[in-house]
Amino acid sequence: MVEINLTKIVSTVFLSFMFYNFFQLYKLFTPELCADTDPDSNCYSPIIRPNSEGLFDLLQLRVYFSTKRDSLETLVTTVENVQIADAFQKELKVKIPSSVAKDGYLYAHTILLPHGFEDRNPMSAPWKVHVAAPMIVFQEPVAKTFQLLGEDEAVVEKPKKAKKVVELAAHFRTVLPVRIVSESSRFVKTKVSGELADFLTVQRQDQYLPIMFVDEMSMRSKHLFELADFQKSVNLTINYEPTSVAKLLLLTSTARSTQQLMRHGFKDKDIDELRGLFTETSIVLLMITFFVSTLHLLFDALAFKNDISFWKGRKSMVGLSTKTLLWRCFSQTIIFFYLFDQETSLLVLIPSGIATVIEYWKVTIAYKVSISWRGIKFGKHSAEEDETDSIDAQAMKYLSILLVPLVIGGAVYSLLYVPHKSWRSWLLETSANGVYAFGFLFMLPQLFVNYKLKSVAHLPWRAFMYKAFNTFIDDLFAFIITMPTAHRMACFRDDIVFLVYLYQRWLYPVDYTRINEFGEGGEDKKKKDSEVVDSEEKGEVQEKEMKETAEIPGAPRRRTAKKAT
């Protein structure tokens, strides 16, 4: 019979809910199309269609700069012979008005025209597609770095002092991402969604012009250039790529969602990571990432549940390395403040903060800390726990001999040759690099304890397996989400430690006589089982005697007292 528990129910409901959402998203981003037999009167048809080789008629693309959204001022460039199916990139140097750095008004007007159109006024063309996008955003200036022990410190000290009050600076978007839908689809008139209708320019005979838009999701923070007060010219890259209707709807819907997030307090830095996830990742890998992300959330929840359950009922620390717990608590604190100093995405920072709080809670259980109005008290360890502590201290002694010179050497090298924003930044980065580079060594005491005790039965294997699955999922996120290189390498470091733990689990069979996570030994369990068996046998003997007595004629029977009325 299949055992049904809360974990299976939650997992099934969660995965069913996510699959339902994926199906709804697929229906939302794939509009219903007309069949070949449907009449043209019921459909919107493209005015430009590809030939048998998949090539479209050539077009012309113009880009204008203007300080107003509703007028054209300066022609920046004209791109002839534009083939919708072929991507291209054009780099040029453009002049900008001197007032842009102060008032922040500059728009790029992208206009798609028929091939060979020569009139200077694009508005007189037989047909045109016009899109305007702002090119100036205001953000905090990037903090400067310098050598803490060097000659350059005095040079940058003045601007560093002047940043007590942070002022927003005008930044120019150096990349203009232009996208045109390369699908010649016929849409059912009555099934066109409002999101798609915003991009359809329908002319006579129910024909729509090419769908062109400026991809705001591709305008990343790394493409911003801080403008000086008297900036006269900047570099501009026009990046064109063909796209599909599904990706058009996905990007525009995500762009609106990011605007809502910013209204609720999210910074542009956090939104920028989301932009990169949608624009710099292939659609297949993006769908895989969505699915894997749901599994990551599920495993996180299950690992959290089992980890809390394991430590909540913990009575003994036999077989568990308290030094490893202390190190995890310290290292998780350092990593959290380092990620915060590096302005890492909230996708990474928030889980790190939660993990830090949990590690502190584990330390209080490991050292049997009790807090009352009288103060803080530490409990005493048993003889078996003292044995584990002695093995743990032996492992830490060997590690200290190796670690201390490496950490000191790395800190001195970073101080002399690596630029930093401040002394606090150097301290956090040096500590974090020490944690990332040598942190796996502090996982060795637990491996050493397992080796000495020849057992792994004391470990929380269920929570450990959920965390191990998430470790491999983190390997995928390490290539997608922007994070410090040291944090990315730490994801692969955990894989090695996990494989070593698996090897120890295979090498040392489970010893049922050892203390379990509830502080009970195998002998205690046998004793409880024997008591249960004895009581059951005693009950069966009594019941048999009663039956035999009832079968003998004239035998006295046990009477029961009647209830008084």
XYZ file of C-alpha atoms in Angstrom:
565
model
C 0.000 0.000 0.000
C 1.352 3.401 -0.959
C 2.067 5.599 2.032
C 0.548 9.070 1.782
C 2.150 11.878 3.772
C 2.138 15.658 3.809
C 5.296 15.934 1.687
C 3.798 13.920 -1.189
C 0.543 15.845 -1.070
C 2.274 19.249 -1.091
C 4.641 18.191 -3.890
C 1.813 16.889 -6.075
C -0.371 19.958 -5.583
C 2.543 22.342 -6.163
C 3.714 20.671 -9.391
C 0.136 20.422 -10.712
C -0.364 24.116 -10.055
C 2.872 25.017 -11.880
C 2.047 22.857 -14.909
C -1.348 24.538 -15.089
C 0.339 27.959 -15.037
C 2.742 26.946 -17.795
C -0.189 25.822 -19.938
C -1.992 29.129 -19.388
C 1.183 31.070 -20.267
C 1.508 29.055 -23.470
C -2.064 29.952 -24.455
C -1.461 33.616 -23.571
C 1.692 34.004 -25.680
C 0.530 31.989 -28.714
C -2.431 33.800 -30.367
C -4.921 31.825 -32.406
C -4.100 31.832 -36.135
C -6.285 31.536 -39.210
C -6.281 28.340 -41.207
C -5.400 28.338 -44.894
C -9.055 27.776 -45.783
C -10.352 30.735 -43.733
C -11.440 33.771 -45.801
C -9.342 36.925 -45.636
C -12.321 38.891 -44.322
C -12.036 37.041 -40.992
C -8.277 37.525 -40.610
C -5.560 40.147 -40.298
C -2.897 39.411 -42.941
C 0.665 40.805 -43.165
C 1.371 43.396 -45.839
C 4.866 41.959 -46.339
C 5.305 38.219 -46.785
C 8.404 36.097 -47.353
C 9.092 34.289 -50.602
C 9.662 30.564 -51.021
C 13.207 30.951 -49.633
C 11.985 32.659 -46.468
C 13.277 36.133 -47.472
C 11.255 39.334 -47.178
C 11.287 42.438 -49.379
C 14.104 44.813 -48.449
C 13.240 47.779 -46.206
C 14.787 51.007 -44.976
C 15.444 51.923 -41.325
C 15.992 55.466 -40.061
C 16.958 56.619 -36.554
C 16.377 60.205 -35.382
C 17.329 61.933 -32.113
C 15.042 64.526 -30.563
C 14.514 66.246 -27.236
C 10.762 65.851 -27.768
C 8.764 62.651 -28.022
C 6.394 63.886 -30.749
C 8.811 65.499 -33.226
C 11.911 64.635 -35.284
C 15.040 66.793 -35.075
C 18.371 65.167 -36.014
C 18.847 62.245 -38.400
C 21.368 59.891 -36.794
C 21.671 57.175 -39.439
C 19.897 55.476 -42.324
C 20.224 51.735 -42.846
C 19.405 50.585 -46.375
C 18.611 47.056 -47.575
C 17.247 45.823 -44.266
C 16.265 42.150 -44.456
C 13.796 41.277 -41.695
C 15.131 37.731 -41.331
C 18.796 38.824 -40.901
C 20.186 40.355 -37.710
C 22.732 43.160 -37.876
C 24.575 45.591 -35.631
C 25.795 49.083 -36.447
C 28.101 51.187 -34.280
C 28.407 54.950 -34.675
C 29.313 58.109 -32.797
C 26.476 60.594 -32.381
C 26.247 64.178 -31.171
C 23.823 65.117 -28.403
C 22.606 68.527 -27.173
C 24.518 69.938 -24.219
C 21.274 70.332 -22.246
C 20.667 66.580 -22.152
C 22.909 65.980 -19.115
C 20.846 68.475 -17.093
C 17.217 68.110 -18.174
C 17.459 64.430 -19.255
C 15.197 64.624 -22.311
C 16.418 62.692 -25.350
C 14.408 60.278 -27.492
C 15.391 57.885 -30.263
C 12.799 57.758 -33.051
C 13.097 54.537 -35.068
C 11.170 54.566 -38.351
C 10.730 51.622 -40.747
C 10.075 52.651 -44.378
C 9.733 51.030 -47.808
C 12.990 50.255 -49.599
C 14.402 53.096 -51.675
C 12.370 55.867 -50.090
C 14.344 59.113 -50.664
C 12.213 61.916 -49.279
C 13.731 63.684 -46.252
C 10.361 63.700 -44.518
C 9.576 60.099 -43.504
C 5.993 61.032 -42.678
C 5.221 61.338 -46.426
C 6.010 57.673 -47.122
C 3.264 55.336 -48.443
C 3.466 53.485 -45.148
C 5.666 53.726 -42.073
C 6.174 52.181 -38.636
C 7.287 54.710 -36.001
C 8.551 53.851 -32.490
C 10.007 56.302 -29.937
C 12.084 55.303 -26.899
C 13.772 57.402 -24.159
C 17.577 57.264 -24.197
C 18.323 58.960 -20.844
C 17.825 57.471 -17.388
C 18.865 58.867 -14.011
C 20.758 56.597 -11.625
C 23.253 56.776 -8.792
C 26.840 57.149 -10.047
C 28.970 54.013 -9.882
C 31.239 54.005 -6.833
C 34.919 54.462 -7.711
C 37.552 51.973 -6.567
C 41.165 52.728 -5.641
C 44.271 51.232 -4.086
C 43.982 51.444 -0.304
C 47.787 51.475 0.062
C 48.925 53.452 -2.942
C 49.525 56.866 -4.479
C 46.086 57.036 -6.086
C 44.253 57.288 -2.771
C 44.746 61.046 -2.424
C 43.548 61.646 -5.982
C 40.092 60.148 -5.419
C 39.665 61.180 -1.814
C 37.944 64.466 -2.667
C 35.151 63.040 -4.829
C 34.723 60.291 -2.229
C 34.042 62.903 0.483
C 31.688 64.799 -1.811
C 29.362 61.764 -2.022
C 27.866 62.188 1.410
C 24.660 63.280 -0.348
C 24.096 61.009 -3.351
C 22.852 62.845 -6.437
C 21.366 61.073 -9.435
C 23.369 61.420 -12.631
C 22.135 61.280 -16.231
C 23.105 58.076 -18.053
C 22.893 57.510 -21.813
C 21.682 54.181 -23.210
C 24.476 53.188 -25.558
C 22.500 50.312 -27.127
C 19.297 50.730 -29.151
C 17.729 47.236 -29.487
C 15.307 47.170 -32.433
C 13.137 44.101 -32.996
C 10.819 43.154 -35.910
C 8.537 40.120 -35.920
C 9.703 37.807 -38.704
C 6.564 35.616 -38.743
C 3.980 36.171 -41.486
C 1.021 35.010 -39.420
C -2.677 35.528 -40.156
C -4.508 36.377 -36.930
C -8.176 35.710 -36.256
C -9.820 39.124 -35.870
C -12.032 38.142 -32.964
C -9.198 36.368 -31.094
C -6.555 39.130 -31.081
C -5.604 39.985 -27.497
C -5.286 43.547 -26.254
C -1.517 43.148 -25.799
C -1.061 42.149 -29.446
C -3.523 44.756 -30.739
C -1.296 47.531 -29.382
C 1.394 46.545 -31.902
C -0.840 45.971 -34.929
C -1.112 48.833 -37.408
C -3.966 47.720 -39.669
C -4.488 49.384 -43.038
C -7.094 48.913 -45.709
C -8.055 45.392 -46.755
C -7.263 44.201 -43.204
C -3.508 44.119 -43.792
C -1.142 45.002 -40.942
C 2.294 46.615 -41.226
C 5.478 44.943 -39.949
C 5.453 44.673 -36.158
C 8.440 46.664 -34.866
C 9.309 47.678 -31.297
C 12.257 48.801 -29.190
C 13.063 46.072 -26.699
C 13.266 47.882 -23.351
C 14.138 44.611 -21.600
C 17.437 44.551 -23.522
C 18.422 48.008 -22.240
C 20.646 46.751 -19.410
C 22.443 48.781 -16.757
C 25.800 47.639 -18.118
C 24.997 49.549 -21.340
C 24.585 52.878 -19.531
C 27.161 55.634 -19.919
C 27.326 58.414 -17.340
C 27.151 61.825 -19.043
C 29.378 64.708 -18.064
C 28.027 68.261 -17.824
C 29.523 69.230 -21.191
C 29.185 65.909 -23.032
C 29.025 66.551 -26.800
C 29.129 63.080 -28.361
C 28.529 59.477 -27.312
C 28.858 56.009 -28.820
C 25.676 54.299 -29.984
C 25.121 50.706 -31.108
C 22.012 49.871 -33.125
C 21.286 46.196 -32.489
C 18.655 44.564 -34.705
C 17.317 41.027 -34.300
C 14.243 39.304 -35.739
C 11.830 37.903 -33.168
C 8.568 35.992 -32.831
C 5.086 36.989 -31.680
C 5.407 34.812 -28.582
C 8.618 36.506 -27.504
C 7.151 39.933 -28.287
C 4.241 39.288 -25.929
C 6.539 37.762 -23.306
C 8.957 40.711 -23.301
C 6.285 43.390 -23.262
C 4.334 41.642 -20.507
C 7.512 41.239 -18.447
C 8.417 44.896 -19.023
C 5.084 45.971 -17.554
C 5.621 43.651 -14.605
C 9.053 45.122 -13.906
C 7.534 48.602 -13.831
C 5.081 47.398 -11.192
C 7.960 45.936 -9.154
C 9.816 49.243 -9.257
C 6.706 51.026 -7.981
C 6.714 48.631 -5.023
C 10.281 49.490 -4.010
C 12.511 47.253 -6.124
C 15.697 48.912 -7.369
C 16.749 49.066 -10.996
C 19.713 46.838 -10.075
C 17.372 43.968 -9.155
C 15.146 44.545 -12.194
C 18.221 44.554 -14.414
C 18.982 40.934 -13.486
C 15.477 39.980 -14.553
C 15.960 41.793 -17.876
C 19.110 39.819 -18.562
C 17.358 36.557 -17.729
C 14.695 37.190 -20.387
C 16.783 38.814 -23.119
C 20.198 37.127 -22.941
C 18.848 33.592 -22.590
C 17.398 31.436 -25.364
C 13.678 30.723 -25.130
C 14.311 26.971 -24.632
C 16.789 27.543 -21.814
C 14.409 30.111 -20.344
C 11.558 27.594 -20.195
C 13.909 25.039 -18.633
C 14.951 27.681 -16.115
C 11.309 28.372 -15.204
C 10.653 24.674 -14.641
C 13.857 24.177 -12.679
C 13.053 27.281 -10.611
C 9.777 25.722 -9.508
C 11.634 22.575 -8.463
C 14.154 24.765 -6.627
C 11.344 26.422 -4.670
C 9.814 23.046 -3.856
C 13.113 21.535 -2.705
C 13.865 24.668 -0.687
C 10.565 24.350 1.133
C 11.005 20.618 1.763
C 14.618 21.044 2.870
C 13.582 23.844 5.216
C 10.779 21.693 6.673
C 12.970 18.638 7.248
C 15.928 20.662 8.493
C 13.775 22.452 11.076
C 12.176 19.143 12.112
C 15.591 17.508 12.527
C 17.069 20.256 14.704
C 13.891 21.035 16.598
C 13.755 17.557 18.134
C 17.512 17.247 18.572
C 18.593 16.101 22.040
C 22.136 14.918 21.396
C 25.049 16.216 19.301
C 26.751 12.813 19.095
C 28.334 12.429 15.674
C 27.751 16.047 14.632
C 30.566 18.579 14.329
C 29.830 21.687 16.405
C 32.873 23.405 14.859
C 31.314 22.963 11.427
C 28.097 24.553 12.709
C 30.036 27.524 14.090
C 31.888 27.897 10.812
C 28.676 27.775 8.781
C 27.169 30.439 11.018
C 30.208 32.692 10.663
C 30.686 32.114 6.943
C 26.996 32.597 6.148
C 27.116 35.947 7.980
C 30.188 37.046 6.016
C 28.632 35.942 2.719
C 25.414 37.834 3.441
C 27.190 41.122 4.155
C 29.519 40.590 1.171
C 26.588 40.053 -1.203
C 24.916 43.112 0.283
C 28.090 45.184 -0.273
C 28.347 43.943 -3.868
C 24.707 44.995 -4.499
C 23.831 41.473 -5.584
C 20.389 40.637 -6.910
C 17.639 40.063 -4.334
C 17.176 36.635 -5.916
C 20.460 35.689 -4.231
C 20.482 38.068 -1.239
C 17.131 37.154 0.355
C 17.762 33.351 0.517
C 21.215 34.083 1.938
C 19.694 36.195 4.729
C 17.186 33.471 5.635
C 19.956 30.861 5.716
C 21.971 33.081 8.070
C 19.136 33.274 10.601
C 18.671 29.487 10.500
C 22.380 28.868 11.118
C 22.282 31.037 14.259
C 19.294 29.037 15.488
C 21.169 25.768 14.942
C 24.108 27.002 17.021
C 21.812 27.717 19.972
C 20.542 24.124 19.801
C 24.011 22.608 19.382
C 25.312 24.364 22.497
C 22.014 23.876 24.366
C 21.534 27.585 24.906
C 18.571 28.599 27.037
C 17.528 32.235 27.360
C 15.497 33.454 30.352
C 15.088 36.557 32.472
C 18.065 35.388 34.541
C 20.370 35.429 31.524
C 21.852 32.999 29.015
C 22.770 29.459 30.095
C 24.733 26.778 28.276
C 23.891 23.104 28.797
C 26.405 20.337 29.519
C 27.512 17.718 27.013
C 27.399 13.989 27.659
C 30.399 11.673 27.495
C 29.510 10.595 23.937
C 29.235 14.246 22.868
C 32.614 15.001 24.461
C 34.111 12.205 22.371
C 32.713 13.787 19.212
C 34.047 17.201 20.299
C 37.557 15.761 20.781
C 37.521 14.317 17.245
C 36.179 17.638 15.983
C 38.941 19.596 17.740
C 41.582 17.292 16.261
C 40.294 17.973 12.738
C 40.213 21.748 13.340
C 43.805 21.683 14.580
C 45.022 20.245 11.285
C 42.892 22.697 9.286
C 44.165 25.745 11.192
C 47.747 24.933 10.275
C 46.742 24.993 6.610
C 44.186 27.811 6.612
C 45.739 30.623 8.634
C 48.742 31.251 6.300
C 46.518 31.055 3.212
C 43.955 33.544 4.528
C 46.607 36.016 5.721
C 48.478 35.770 2.421
C 45.300 36.330 0.407
C 44.347 39.359 2.519
C 47.776 40.983 2.086
C 47.754 40.348 -1.671
C 44.267 41.859 -2.023
C 45.312 44.910 -0.019
C 48.395 45.574 -2.159
C 47.216 44.759 -5.684
C 43.396 44.826 -5.851
C 41.459 48.151 -5.877
C 38.565 48.526 -3.411
C 35.840 51.078 -2.694
C 36.753 51.409 1.006
C 38.429 49.650 3.922
C 35.113 48.056 4.816
C 34.812 46.733 1.274
C 38.332 45.251 1.514
C 37.534 43.572 4.822
C 34.280 42.066 3.540
C 35.739 40.958 0.204
C 38.813 39.410 1.856
C 36.660 37.544 4.370
C 34.235 36.384 1.671
C 37.043 35.207 -0.608
C 38.495 33.273 2.325
C 35.106 31.687 2.931
C 34.618 30.810 -0.736
C 38.159 29.638 -1.411
C 38.740 27.623 1.772
C 35.198 27.162 3.018
C 35.029 23.573 1.790
C 37.898 22.770 4.176
C 35.623 23.611 7.091
C 33.231 20.953 5.847
C 35.999 18.403 6.361
C 35.607 18.178 10.184
C 32.204 16.553 9.670
C 33.737 14.157 7.155
C 36.515 13.469 9.661
C 33.972 12.752 12.420
C 32.137 10.358 10.081
C 35.437 8.612 9.334
C 36.355 8.223 13.018
C 32.909 7.005 14.076
C 32.497 4.861 10.939
C 28.871 6.002 10.724
C 26.680 8.559 8.973
C 23.409 7.659 10.706
C 23.522 10.881 12.746
C 23.178 13.159 9.702
C 19.832 14.659 8.548
C 19.829 12.787 5.258
C 16.356 13.742 4.092
C 17.026 17.481 4.384
C 20.526 16.870 3.058
C 19.233 15.230 -0.129
C 16.848 18.120 -0.843
C 19.744 20.558 -0.407
C 21.907 18.399 -2.680
C 19.310 18.577 -5.454
C 19.266 22.352 -5.064
C 23.056 22.374 -5.276
C 22.916 20.953 -8.788
C 20.131 23.379 -9.678
C 22.360 26.223 -8.431
C 24.942 25.113 -10.986
C 22.464 26.096 -13.709
C 21.675 29.429 -12.046
C 25.401 30.129 -11.739
C 25.507 30.677 -15.509
C 22.259 32.677 -15.717
C 21.997 35.000 -12.694
C 24.624 37.708 -12.253
C 26.661 37.116 -9.092
C 30.274 37.509 -7.905
C 32.694 35.013 -9.460
C 33.651 33.663 -6.048
C 29.993 32.891 -5.262
C 29.640 31.167 -8.651
C 32.655 28.934 -8.002
C 31.313 28.055 -4.538
C 28.286 26.423 -6.194
C 30.547 23.878 -7.902
C 32.565 23.398 -4.713
C 29.472 22.111 -2.934
C 29.043 19.419 -5.590
C 32.372 17.849 -4.603
C 31.472 17.804 -0.905
C 28.103 16.230 -1.692
C 29.765 13.410 -3.650
C 32.105 12.728 -0.718
C 29.120 12.482 1.633
C 27.455 10.020 -0.745
C 30.621 7.926 -0.805
C 30.676 7.834 3.002
C 27.021 6.804 3.078
C 27.851 3.872 0.801
C 31.034 3.027 2.721
C 29.510 3.079 6.216
C 26.222 1.152 6.483
C 23.655 2.578 8.877
C 24.446 1.575 12.472
C 21.110 1.209 14.267
C 22.784 1.025 17.703
C 24.008 4.613 17.419
C 22.155 7.592 18.841
C 19.526 8.945 16.424
C 18.351 12.518 15.908
C 15.911 12.264 18.819
C 18.577 11.284 21.338
C 17.494 7.623 21.394
C 19.825 4.698 20.881
C 19.156 1.365 19.227
C 19.092 -0.402 22.599
C 16.388 1.977 23.771
C 14.367 1.201 20.715
C 14.789 -2.543 21.217
C 13.690 -2.148 24.821
C 10.595 -0.231 23.772
C 9.829 -2.807 21.078
C 10.225 -5.710 23.541
C 7.925 -3.978 26.024
C 5.311 -3.569 23.313
C 5.643 -7.229 22.293
C 5.392 -8.418 25.928
C 2.268 -6.368 26.534
C 0.683 -7.700 23.359
C 1.511 -11.323 24.287
C 0.163 -10.797 27.814
C -3.079 -9.431 26.409
C -3.442 -12.391 24.067
C -2.907 -14.900 26.972
C -5.525 -13.182 29.126
C -8.012 -13.149 26.288
C -7.422 -16.879 25.650
C -7.949 -17.727 29.334
C -11.224 -15.813 29.386
C -12.500 -17.726 26.358
C -11.574 -21.110 27.900
C -13.282 -20.197 31.195
C -16.445 -19.182 29.387
C -16.647 -22.564 27.652
C -16.595 -24.613 31.008
C -20.157 -25.281 32.375
C -20.753 -23.918 35.838
C -17.596 -21.877 35.852
C -17.844 -18.575 37.673
C -18.052 -15.558 35.392
C -16.749 -12.079 35.939
C -19.535 -9.705 36.784
C -19.588 -6.027 36.007
C -21.153 -3.435 38.251
C -24.344 -1.952 36.961
C -24.742 1.750 36.658
C -26.970 3.254 39.291
C -29.992 4.851 37.846
